Amino acid sequence: MAKPFFRLQKFLRRTQFLLFFLTAAYLMTGSLLLLQRARVALPQGLRAPGPLQALPVAAVALGVGLLDSRALHDPRVSPELLLGVDVLRNPLTRPRPGPRWLRSRNSELRQLRRRWFHHFMNDPQGPPALGPEAPRPATRSRGTYIGCFSDDGHERTLKGAVFYDLRKMTVSHCQDACAERSYVYAGLEAGAECYCGNRLPTMSVGLEECNHECKGEKGSVCGAMGRLSVYRVDELQPASRKRRTATYRGCFQLPENITHAFPDSLIQANMTVEMCSGFCSQKEFPLAVLRGWECYCAYPTPQFSLRDAMNNALCGQDPEAQRQADYCEVYQTPVQDTRCTDRRFLPNKSKVFVALSSFPGAGNTWARHLIEHATGFYTGSYYFDGTLYNKGFKGEKDHWRSRRTICVKTHESGKREIEMFDSAILLIRNPYRSLVAEFNRKCAGHLGYAAERNWKSKEWPDFVNSYASWWSSHVLDWLKYGKRLLVVHYEELRHSLVPTLREMVTFLNVSVSEERLLCVENNKEGSFRRRGRHPHDPEPFTPEMKDLINGYIRTVDKALRDHNWTGLPREYVPR
């Protein structure tokens, strides 16, 4: 009797498992058919992915609810999977009415993370490799192809300017960017990375080792992993921008030991600013120093820090008289100060999980630029912004919980989100300026300005009413739930960059030399300063808006003092 019963029990167990398997297969098949018909409604501006078979089974299972929702918060689950789920769960969601910024804040922040899905679907395993035939330099390039070189990621030769483009990198694009900054050589690596410099790498390798195709130019070679396809840049392309020129920094007193302070020099009759800047640019020096017919090339140093400018009239003499004086004219060359451009991921996972937290528009990207160049380590991000990645923020694509970055950018607030971090740098900026900066970014991107029609439409008052309270609640939440904080005011970072940055670096437990901090100060603007003519715009804040914002300023000022921090800077005082 026991034996037949055991067989029956075994049969029922198998049947149960088979039914579960068939049900799961049926649901996944239905989901695939639904996605095929709906073409997967992606966020605005992103293309639908290619073949649906490329989707991982686990992603589809999550999309139809077969896996436990707690997996969404499991750090072991890959970021690509998590970010694909948000899109799959609601493929037919209707667009909500009203401006984008009227949506819930957390929903908008999650929207940034969804961009991972786009890159996951369009960047499978890295750049495609060219076929077995010999690599072909770009035919439309005006530069001269030099060859294939080995590239050590820690001690790069071409490190004057660095940027990436995951989808549109071409040889001409890289050459134009390097030529614009007065560099002689342009090197392309791994199909999407561009490096500039004035000295060739030391180790050349066989041409066949540079076998990756450019992301934006089929049939053209763009290096490989650890390999650079190097071109000599002869001239700018016809459609490119003009070559950058030297920028006047002021009149300064010469240091006591000129030979020690100025590593290279050129003495020539009828010396001009262009000649001196060109000479120093070729040598990869960021400063060109003129005294009469004497040209010196230099870096900012503690002995020559460019902080004590003199009256310009002291340098406005004829060349012979100026040569006898102790004053010199200093110009910023188009090339970067390369003493602080080397960056990498942390060699070991960080034991302290640090946030760089701010309200949107408070200068978080600029602060990341300063921290990366000061410490030599990449910063991470809770989101993914392809524009930032392409400008050199390589940690942008790293998973935010990897602990391979020195700190992680976040705009999040709330108890659960804050308590995930062990410590945080809380960056605060005047709400009036933060709101204007974020509105510009939403309407015109990182580098543009909102049009006059945007300011005069209903978008602007709706934006202020929605975001002003967020500025206040963001600071209050971090003061309440943050475990270990360093409060930094954007305005103090602007006015006293080196002392404030030194304090931030110390908080991150990194030792930095004074020369490196001066290098950061010399490269302080970064790639995301708004350029061009600022459109004429009268005061955009109405009296009602000011009353609202001023109330939040008083609240935050009191909260800071209650937590034993100094209050807000004087310029925050309600106006």
Coordinates of C-alpha atoms in Angstrom, one line a residue:
M1 CA 0.0 0.0 0.0
A2 CA 2.9 2.4 0.9
K3 CA 4.6 1.9 -2.5
P4 CA 1.7 2.9 -4.7
F5 CA 1.0 5.9 -2.4
F6 CA 4.6 6.9 -2.7
R7 CA 4.4 6.7 -6.5
L8 CA 1.2 8.8 -6.5
Q9 CA 2.9 11.4 -4.3
K10 CA 5.9 11.5 -6.6
F11 CA 3.7 11.9 -9.7
L12 CA 1.8 14.8 -8.1
R13 CA 5.0 16.6 -7.2
R14 CA 6.2 16.3 -10.8
T15 CA 2.9 17.4 -12.1
Q16 CA 2.9 20.5 -9.8
F17 CA 6.4 21.4 -11.0
L18 CA 5.4 20.9 -14.6
L19 CA 2.3 23.1 -14.2
F20 CA 4.4 25.8 -12.6
F21 CA 7.0 25.6 -15.4
L22 CA 4.3 25.7 -18.1
T23 CA 2.6 28.7 -16.4
A24 CA 5.8 30.6 -16.2
A25 CA 6.6 29.8 -19.8
Y26 CA 3.1 30.9 -20.9
L27 CA 3.4 34.2 -19.0
M28 CA 6.9 34.9 -20.4
T29 CA 5.7 34.1 -24.0
G30 CA 2.7 36.4 -23.6
S31 CA 4.9 39.2 -22.3
L32 CA 7.2 38.9 -25.2
L33 CA 4.3 39.1 -27.6
L34 CA 2.9 42.1 -25.8
L35 CA 6.3 43.9 -25.9
Q36 CA 6.6 43.0 -29.6
R37 CA 3.3 44.7 -30.4
A38 CA 3.8 47.7 -28.1
R39 CA 7.4 48.2 -29.2
V40 CA 8.3 48.8 -25.5
A41 CA 7.3 52.4 -24.6
L42 CA 10.7 53.8 -23.6
P43 CA 11.3 57.3 -22.0
Q44 CA 11.2 60.1 -24.5
G45 CA 14.2 60.4 -26.7
L46 CA 15.3 56.8 -26.5
R47 CA 15.0 54.3 -29.3
A48 CA 13.3 50.9 -28.8
P49 CA 15.8 48.1 -28.5
G50 CA 16.5 45.7 -31.3
P51 CA 15.5 42.0 -31.1
L52 CA 13.5 41.2 -28.0
Q53 CA 15.4 37.9 -27.7
A54 CA 18.3 40.0 -26.3
L55 CA 16.3 40.6 -23.1
P56 CA 17.5 38.4 -20.2
V57 CA 14.9 35.9 -19.1
A58 CA 15.2 37.2 -15.5
A59 CA 14.3 40.7 -16.7
V60 CA 11.1 39.4 -18.3
A61 CA 10.3 37.4 -15.3
L62 CA 10.6 40.5 -13.1
G63 CA 8.6 42.5 -15.6
V64 CA 5.6 40.2 -15.2
G65 CA 6.0 39.8 -11.5
L66 CA 7.4 36.3 -11.2
L67 CA 10.3 37.3 -9.0
D68 CA 10.0 38.7 -5.6
S69 CA 10.0 42.6 -5.5
R70 CA 12.7 42.5 -2.9
A71 CA 15.1 41.6 -5.6
L72 CA 14.8 45.2 -6.8
H73 CA 16.8 46.3 -3.7
D74 CA 19.2 43.4 -3.7
P75 CA 22.8 44.8 -4.3
R76 CA 23.7 41.5 -6.0
V77 CA 21.2 42.1 -8.8
S78 CA 23.0 43.9 -11.8
P79 CA 22.1 47.5 -12.5
E80 CA 21.2 46.7 -16.1
L81 CA 18.6 44.2 -14.9
L82 CA 17.1 46.6 -12.3
L83 CA 16.9 49.5 -14.7
G84 CA 15.3 47.4 -17.4
V85 CA 12.5 46.3 -15.0
D86 CA 11.1 49.8 -14.6
V87 CA 10.5 50.0 -18.4
L88 CA 9.1 46.5 -18.7
R89 CA 6.6 46.8 -15.9
N90 CA 4.6 49.5 -17.5
P91 CA 5.1 49.3 -21.3
L92 CA 1.8 50.9 -22.1
T93 CA 1.9 53.7 -19.5
R94 CA 0.2 56.8 -20.8
P95 CA 2.1 60.1 -20.6
R96 CA 1.0 62.2 -17.7
P97 CA -0.3 65.7 -18.3
G98 CA 1.5 68.8 -17.4
P99 CA 5.2 69.7 -17.3
R100 CA 7.8 67.1 -16.5
W101 CA 8.7 68.7 -13.2
L102 CA 5.2 68.3 -11.8
R103 CA 5.7 64.5 -11.6
S104 CA 6.7 63.1 -8.3
R105 CA 10.3 63.8 -7.4
N106 CA 11.2 60.2 -6.9
S107 CA 9.7 59.3 -10.2
E108 CA 11.8 61.9 -11.9
L109 CA 15.0 60.6 -10.2
R110 CA 14.2 57.1 -11.3
Q111 CA 13.8 58.4 -14.8
L112 CA 17.6 59.1 -14.8
R113 CA 18.4 55.6 -13.8
R114 CA 16.3 54.2 -16.6
R115 CA 18.8 55.5 -19.1
W116 CA 20.9 52.6 -18.1
F117 CA 18.4 50.4 -20.0
H118 CA 19.1 52.2 -23.2
H119 CA 22.9 51.7 -22.9
F120 CA 22.4 48.1 -21.8
M121 CA 20.5 47.4 -25.0
N122 CA 22.8 49.4 -27.3
D123 CA 26.2 48.6 -25.8
P124 CA 26.3 44.9 -25.4
Q125 CA 29.9 43.8 -24.8
G126 CA 32.0 46.7 -25.8
P127 CA 33.1 48.1 -29.2
P128 CA 32.9 45.8 -32.2
A129 CA 36.2 44.5 -33.5
L130 CA 37.2 44.9 -37.1
G131 CA 37.7 41.9 -39.3
P132 CA 41.0 40.1 -39.8
E133 CA 42.0 42.5 -42.5
A134 CA 44.5 45.3 -41.7
P135 CA 43.0 48.2 -39.8
R136 CA 42.0 51.2 -41.9
P137 CA 42.6 54.8 -40.7
A138 CA 39.7 57.2 -41.3
T139 CA 39.7 58.3 -44.9
R140 CA 37.9 61.6 -44.2
S141 CA 40.5 62.6 -41.6
R142 CA 42.9 65.4 -42.4
G143 CA 45.4 64.3 -39.7
T144 CA 48.3 61.9 -40.4
Y145 CA 47.9 58.4 -39.0
I146 CA 51.0 57.7 -36.9
G147 CA 50.3 54.1 -35.7
C148 CA 49.1 51.9 -32.9
F149 CA 50.6 52.4 -29.5
S150 CA 50.4 50.6 -26.1
D151 CA 48.5 52.7 -23.5
D152 CA 49.1 52.3 -19.7
G153 CA 46.0 53.6 -18.0
H154 CA 47.9 54.8 -14.9
E155 CA 50.7 56.7 -16.7
R156 CA 49.1 58.0 -19.9
T157 CA 51.2 60.0 -22.3
L158 CA 48.2 61.6 -24.0
K159 CA 46.4 63.0 -21.0
G160 CA 46.0 66.6 -21.9
A161 CA 42.3 66.3 -22.6
V162 CA 40.0 63.2 -22.1
F163 CA 36.5 62.6 -23.2
Y164 CA 34.3 59.7 -24.4
D165 CA 31.4 59.1 -26.7
L166 CA 29.7 55.7 -26.3
R167 CA 27.7 55.9 -29.6
K168 CA 29.1 58.6 -31.9
M169 CA 32.9 58.7 -31.5
T170 CA 34.7 59.3 -34.8
V171 CA 38.3 60.1 -35.7
S172 CA 37.4 63.6 -37.0
H173 CA 35.5 64.3 -33.8
C174 CA 38.5 63.4 -31.7
Q175 CA 40.9 65.3 -33.9
D176 CA 38.8 68.5 -33.8
A177 CA 38.6 68.4 -30.0
C178 CA 42.4 68.0 -29.7
A179 CA 43.2 70.6 -32.3
E180 CA 40.8 73.1 -30.7
R181 CA 42.8 72.8 -27.5
S182 CA 46.2 73.2 -29.3
Y183 CA 47.3 69.6 -29.0
V184 CA 49.4 67.9 -31.7
Y185 CA 48.3 64.3 -31.2
A186 CA 44.9 62.7 -31.0
G187 CA 44.6 59.1 -29.7
L188 CA 41.5 56.9 -29.9
E189 CA 41.0 53.9 -27.7
A190 CA 38.4 51.1 -27.3
G191 CA 36.1 52.6 -30.0
A192 CA 34.8 55.4 -27.9
E193 CA 37.6 57.1 -26.0
C194 CA 39.6 60.1 -27.1
Y195 CA 42.9 61.4 -25.6
C196 CA 45.0 64.4 -26.5
G197 CA 48.6 65.3 -26.0
N198 CA 51.8 66.8 -27.4
R199 CA 54.1 63.8 -26.9
L200 CA 53.9 60.5 -28.5
P201 CA 53.5 57.3 -26.4
T202 CA 56.8 55.5 -26.0
M203 CA 55.8 51.9 -27.0
S204 CA 54.4 51.2 -30.5
V205 CA 52.8 47.9 -31.3
G206 CA 51.7 46.2 -34.5
L207 CA 49.0 47.9 -36.5
E208 CA 46.8 44.8 -36.2
E209 CA 46.5 45.2 -32.4
C210 CA 44.3 48.4 -33.0
N211 CA 41.3 46.5 -34.3
H212 CA 38.2 48.1 -32.7
E213 CA 35.8 50.0 -34.9
C214 CA 34.8 53.5 -34.1
K215 CA 31.4 53.8 -32.5
G216 CA 30.2 56.4 -34.9
E217 CA 32.2 55.6 -38.0
K218 CA 32.0 52.1 -39.4
G219 CA 35.2 50.8 -41.1
S220 CA 37.5 53.2 -39.2
V221 CA 39.8 52.0 -36.5
C222 CA 39.7 53.5 -33.0
G223 CA 42.3 51.5 -31.1
A224 CA 41.5 48.6 -28.8
M225 CA 41.5 47.9 -25.1
G226 CA 44.9 49.3 -23.9
R227 CA 45.8 50.3 -27.4
L228 CA 45.7 53.8 -29.0
S229 CA 45.3 54.7 -32.7
V230 CA 47.3 57.9 -32.8
Y231 CA 46.9 60.7 -35.4
R232 CA 49.0 63.8 -35.8
V233 CA 46.5 66.7 -36.0
D234 CA 47.5 69.0 -38.9
E235 CA 44.6 71.4 -38.8
L236 CA 41.0 71.9 -37.7
Q237 CA 38.3 70.4 -39.8
P238 CA 36.2 72.8 -41.8
A239 CA 33.1 72.6 -39.7
S240 CA 34.8 72.7 -36.3
R241 CA 35.1 75.5 -33.9
K242 CA 38.0 78.0 -33.8
R243 CA 41.2 77.1 -32.0
R244 CA 41.3 78.4 -28.5
T245 CA 43.6 81.3 -27.6
A246 CA 45.5 82.3 -24.6
T247 CA 43.6 84.0 -21.7
Y248 CA 45.1 86.9 -19.8
R249 CA 45.5 86.2 -16.1
G250 CA 47.1 89.4 -14.9
C251 CA 50.3 91.2 -14.0
F252 CA 52.4 89.5 -11.3
Q253 CA 55.7 90.0 -9.5
L254 CA 58.4 87.6 -10.6
P255 CA 59.4 84.9 -8.1
E256 CA 62.9 85.2 -6.5
N257 CA 64.3 82.1 -8.2
I258 CA 63.1 82.3 -11.9
T259 CA 65.0 79.2 -13.0
H260 CA 63.4 77.0 -10.3
A261 CA 59.9 78.5 -10.8
F262 CA 59.9 78.4 -14.6
P263 CA 61.0 75.0 -16.1
D264 CA 61.3 76.2 -19.7
S265 CA 62.0 79.4 -21.5
L266 CA 62.4 81.1 -24.9
I267 CA 64.2 84.4 -25.6
Q268 CA 63.5 86.0 -29.0
A269 CA 63.3 89.4 -30.4
N270 CA 59.8 90.8 -31.1
M271 CA 58.2 88.1 -28.8
T272 CA 54.4 88.1 -28.9
V273 CA 51.7 86.6 -26.8
E274 CA 50.8 84.2 -29.6
M275 CA 54.4 83.0 -30.0
C276 CA 54.9 82.5 -26.3
S277 CA 51.6 80.7 -25.8
G278 CA 52.3 78.5 -28.8
F279 CA 55.7 77.6 -27.4
C280 CA 54.4 76.7 -24.0
S281 CA 51.3 74.9 -25.3
Q282 CA 53.6 72.6 -27.4
K283 CA 55.6 71.9 -24.2
E284 CA 52.2 71.2 -22.4
F285 CA 52.5 74.0 -19.8
P286 CA 49.3 75.7 -18.7
L287 CA 51.0 79.2 -18.1
A288 CA 52.9 81.4 -20.5
V289 CA 54.8 84.2 -18.7
L290 CA 56.0 87.3 -20.7
R291 CA 58.7 89.8 -19.6
G292 CA 59.7 91.9 -22.5
W293 CA 61.2 89.6 -25.1
E294 CA 61.5 86.7 -22.6
C295 CA 59.0 83.9 -22.6
Y296 CA 58.8 81.5 -19.7
C297 CA 56.6 78.4 -19.3
A298 CA 55.3 77.4 -15.9
Y299 CA 52.8 75.7 -13.6
P300 CA 51.1 77.4 -10.6
T301 CA 53.2 76.6 -7.5
P302 CA 53.2 77.8 -3.9
Q303 CA 56.0 80.2 -5.0
F304 CA 54.0 81.4 -8.0
S305 CA 50.3 80.8 -7.1
L306 CA 48.8 83.7 -9.1
R307 CA 46.8 85.0 -6.1
D308 CA 48.5 88.4 -5.6
A309 CA 47.9 90.2 -8.9
M310 CA 49.5 93.7 -9.3
N311 CA 48.3 96.8 -11.1
N312 CA 48.3 96.1 -14.8
A313 CA 50.0 99.4 -15.4
L314 CA 53.2 98.0 -13.9
C315 CA 53.4 95.6 -16.9
G316 CA 52.3 98.1 -19.5
Q317 CA 55.8 99.3 -20.4
D318 CA 57.8 98.9 -23.6
P319 CA 59.6 95.5 -23.8
E320 CA 63.1 96.8 -23.0
A321 CA 61.9 98.6 -19.8
Q322 CA 59.7 95.7 -18.8
R323 CA 62.6 93.3 -19.1
Q324 CA 64.4 95.3 -16.5
A325 CA 61.4 95.3 -14.1
D326 CA 60.4 92.6 -11.7
Y327 CA 56.9 92.2 -13.2
C328 CA 55.5 89.9 -15.8
E329 CA 52.3 89.3 -17.7
V330 CA 50.8 85.8 -17.3
Y331 CA 48.5 84.1 -19.8
Q332 CA 46.6 80.8 -19.5
T333 CA 47.4 78.6 -22.5
P334 CA 44.8 76.4 -24.2
V335 CA 46.2 73.2 -22.8
Q336 CA 45.3 71.6 -19.5
D337 CA 47.5 71.5 -16.4
T338 CA 48.2 67.7 -16.6
R339 CA 49.5 67.3 -13.0
C340 CA 46.0 66.4 -11.8
T341 CA 44.2 64.9 -14.8
D342 CA 45.1 61.2 -14.0
R343 CA 42.1 59.4 -12.4
R344 CA 41.3 55.8 -11.7
F345 CA 38.9 53.7 -9.7
L346 CA 39.8 52.9 -6.0
P347 CA 42.3 50.0 -5.9
N348 CA 40.2 48.4 -3.1
K349 CA 36.5 48.7 -2.3
S350 CA 35.9 51.6 0.1
K351 CA 35.0 50.7 3.6
V352 CA 33.1 54.0 4.1
F353 CA 30.2 54.6 1.7
V354 CA 30.2 58.4 1.1
A355 CA 27.5 60.5 -0.6
L356 CA 27.9 63.8 -2.4
S357 CA 24.4 65.1 -1.8
S358 CA 22.8 68.2 -3.2
F359 CA 19.6 69.7 -4.5
P360 CA 19.6 69.7 -8.4
G361 CA 21.3 72.8 -9.7
A362 CA 23.5 73.3 -6.6
G363 CA 26.8 72.5 -8.4
N364 CA 27.1 68.8 -7.8
T365 CA 28.8 68.1 -11.2
W366 CA 31.3 70.9 -10.6
A367 CA 32.1 69.6 -7.1
R368 CA 32.6 66.1 -8.6
H369 CA 35.1 67.6 -11.1
L370 CA 37.1 69.2 -8.3
I371 CA 37.0 66.1 -6.1
E372 CA 38.2 63.8 -9.0
H373 CA 41.1 66.0 -9.9
A374 CA 42.1 66.6 -6.3
T375 CA 42.0 63.0 -5.2
G376 CA 42.8 61.2 -8.5
F377 CA 39.8 58.9 -8.0
Y378 CA 36.5 58.7 -10.0
T379 CA 33.2 59.7 -8.4
G380 CA 30.1 57.7 -8.9
S381 CA 26.4 58.5 -9.4
Y382 CA 23.1 57.2 -8.2
Y383 CA 21.9 57.8 -11.7
F384 CA 23.4 57.5 -15.2
D385 CA 23.9 60.6 -17.4
G386 CA 25.5 59.8 -20.7
T387 CA 26.5 63.4 -21.2
L388 CA 28.5 63.4 -18.1
Y389 CA 30.2 60.1 -19.0
N390 CA 31.2 61.4 -22.4
K391 CA 32.8 64.4 -20.7
G392 CA 35.2 62.2 -18.7
F393 CA 33.1 61.1 -15.6
K394 CA 34.0 57.5 -16.1
G395 CA 32.5 56.5 -12.8
E396 CA 29.1 57.5 -14.1
K397 CA 28.6 54.1 -15.7
D398 CA 29.9 52.2 -12.7
H399 CA 27.1 50.8 -10.4
W400 CA 26.5 53.3 -7.6
R401 CA 27.0 50.6 -4.9
S402 CA 30.2 49.2 -6.2
R403 CA 32.3 51.2 -3.7
R404 CA 35.0 51.6 -6.4
T405 CA 34.4 55.4 -6.4
I406 CA 35.5 58.0 -3.8
C407 CA 31.9 59.3 -3.3
V408 CA 28.5 59.0 -5.0
K409 CA 26.4 61.8 -6.4
T410 CA 22.8 61.8 -5.2
H411 CA 19.8 64.2 -5.1
E412 CA 17.8 61.7 -3.0
S413 CA 16.3 62.5 0.4
G414 CA 14.2 60.5 2.8
K415 CA 15.3 58.3 5.8
R416 CA 15.8 55.0 3.9
E417 CA 17.8 56.6 1.0
I418 CA 20.0 58.6 3.4
E419 CA 20.8 55.8 5.9
M420 CA 22.3 53.7 3.1
F421 CA 25.4 56.0 3.3
D422 CA 27.9 56.0 6.1
S423 CA 28.8 59.7 5.6
A424 CA 28.1 62.5 3.2
I425 CA 29.2 65.9 1.9
L426 CA 26.1 68.0 1.9
L427 CA 26.5 70.7 -0.8
I428 CA 24.1 73.7 -0.4
R429 CA 23.6 76.6 -2.8
N430 CA 21.5 79.7 -2.7
P431 CA 18.0 78.5 -3.7
Y432 CA 17.4 81.4 -6.0
R433 CA 20.5 80.5 -8.1
S434 CA 19.8 76.7 -7.7
L435 CA 16.3 77.1 -9.1
V436 CA 17.5 79.2 -12.1
A437 CA 20.4 76.7 -12.8
E438 CA 18.1 73.7 -12.7
F439 CA 15.5 75.4 -14.9
N440 CA 18.1 76.2 -17.5
R441 CA 19.3 72.6 -17.5
K442 CA 15.8 71.2 -17.9
C443 CA 15.0 73.6 -20.8
A444 CA 18.4 73.8 -22.5
G445 CA 20.7 71.0 -21.2
H446 CA 23.9 71.3 -19.2
L447 CA 25.4 74.2 -21.2
G448 CA 22.5 76.2 -22.5
Y449 CA 20.1 78.8 -21.2
A450 CA 16.3 78.6 -21.1
A451 CA 14.6 80.7 -23.8
E452 CA 12.6 83.7 -23.0
R453 CA 9.3 81.9 -23.8
N454 CA 10.1 79.4 -21.1
W455 CA 10.5 82.0 -18.4
K456 CA 7.2 83.7 -19.5
S457 CA 5.2 80.6 -19.7
K458 CA 3.4 78.7 -16.9
E459 CA 6.3 76.3 -16.7
W460 CA 8.4 78.6 -14.6
P461 CA 5.9 79.3 -11.7
D462 CA 4.9 75.7 -11.7
F463 CA 8.6 74.7 -11.4
V464 CA 9.3 77.1 -8.5
N465 CA 6.2 76.0 -6.6
S466 CA 7.2 72.3 -7.0
Y467 CA 11.0 72.6 -6.4
A468 CA 11.4 75.3 -3.8
S469 CA 10.0 73.1 -1.0
W470 CA 12.3 70.3 -2.2
W471 CA 15.4 72.6 -1.7
S472 CA 14.4 72.9 2.0
S473 CA 13.3 69.3 2.6
H474 CA 16.5 68.0 1.0
V475 CA 18.7 69.8 3.5
L476 CA 16.4 69.1 6.5
D477 CA 16.3 65.4 5.8
W478 CA 20.1 65.0 5.5
L479 CA 20.6 67.0 8.7
K480 CA 18.1 64.7 10.5
Y481 CA 19.1 61.3 9.1
G482 CA 22.7 61.7 8.0
K483 CA 25.2 59.8 10.1
R484 CA 28.3 61.9 9.5
L485 CA 28.1 65.1 7.6
L486 CA 30.3 67.8 6.1
V487 CA 28.3 70.9 5.1
V488 CA 29.8 72.8 2.2
H489 CA 28.3 75.9 0.7
Y490 CA 28.7 76.3 -3.0
E491 CA 29.5 80.0 -2.6
E492 CA 32.3 79.4 -0.2
L493 CA 33.7 76.8 -2.6
R494 CA 33.7 79.4 -5.3
H495 CA 35.3 82.2 -3.3
S496 CA 37.8 80.1 -1.3
L497 CA 38.4 77.1 -3.5
V498 CA 41.7 75.6 -2.2
P499 CA 40.9 75.8 1.6
T500 CA 37.3 74.5 1.1
L501 CA 38.5 71.7 -1.2
R502 CA 41.3 70.8 1.2
E503 CA 38.6 70.3 3.9
M504 CA 36.5 68.1 1.6
V505 CA 39.5 66.0 0.6
T506 CA 40.4 65.5 4.3
F507 CA 36.8 64.4 5.0
L508 CA 37.3 61.8 2.3
N509 CA 40.4 60.6 4.0
V510 CA 42.8 61.3 1.1
S511 CA 46.2 63.0 1.3
V512 CA 46.8 65.6 -1.4
S513 CA 49.8 67.8 -2.2
E514 CA 49.6 71.5 -2.4
E515 CA 50.7 71.4 -6.0
R516 CA 47.8 69.2 -6.9
L517 CA 45.3 71.5 -5.3
L518 CA 46.9 74.4 -7.2
C519 CA 46.5 72.3 -10.4
V520 CA 42.8 71.8 -9.6
E521 CA 42.4 75.6 -9.0
N522 CA 44.0 76.2 -12.4
N523 CA 41.6 73.7 -14.1
K524 CA 38.6 74.7 -11.9
E525 CA 36.0 75.4 -14.5
G526 CA 35.7 71.9 -15.9
S527 CA 33.5 71.0 -18.9
F528 CA 30.1 72.2 -17.8
R529 CA 30.3 75.9 -17.4
R530 CA 27.6 77.6 -19.3
R531 CA 29.2 79.5 -22.2
G532 CA 28.0 82.0 -24.7
R533 CA 25.9 85.1 -24.3
H534 CA 23.5 85.1 -21.3
P535 CA 20.1 86.1 -22.6
H536 CA 18.8 89.3 -21.1
D537 CA 16.4 88.3 -18.4
P538 CA 14.7 90.6 -15.9
E539 CA 14.1 89.4 -12.3
P540 CA 12.3 86.0 -12.8
F541 CA 11.0 85.8 -9.3
T542 CA 7.7 87.4 -8.4
P543 CA 7.0 88.8 -4.9
E544 CA 4.9 85.7 -4.2
M545 CA 7.8 83.4 -5.2
K546 CA 10.2 85.4 -3.0
D547 CA 7.9 85.1 0.0
L548 CA 7.8 81.4 -0.5
I549 CA 11.5 80.9 -1.0
N550 CA 12.5 83.3 1.8
G551 CA 10.4 81.2 4.3
Y552 CA 12.4 78.1 3.3
I553 CA 15.7 80.0 3.7
R554 CA 14.8 80.9 7.3
T555 CA 13.8 77.3 8.0
V556 CA 17.0 75.9 6.7
D557 CA 19.2 78.5 8.4
K558 CA 17.6 77.7 11.8
A559 CA 18.0 74.0 11.3
L560 CA 21.7 74.4 10.5
R561 CA 22.3 76.4 13.6
D562 CA 20.3 73.9 15.7
H563 CA 22.7 71.2 14.5
N564 CA 25.8 73.2 15.5
W565 CA 26.6 74.3 12.0
T566 CA 27.1 77.9 10.9
G567 CA 24.0 79.4 9.3
L568 CA 23.6 80.1 5.6
P569 CA 25.9 82.6 4.0
R570 CA 24.8 86.3 4.2
E571 CA 23.9 86.4 0.5
Y572 CA 21.1 83.9 1.2
V573 CA 19.4 86.4 3.4
P574 CA 15.9 87.1 2.1
R575 CA 16.0 90.0 -0.4

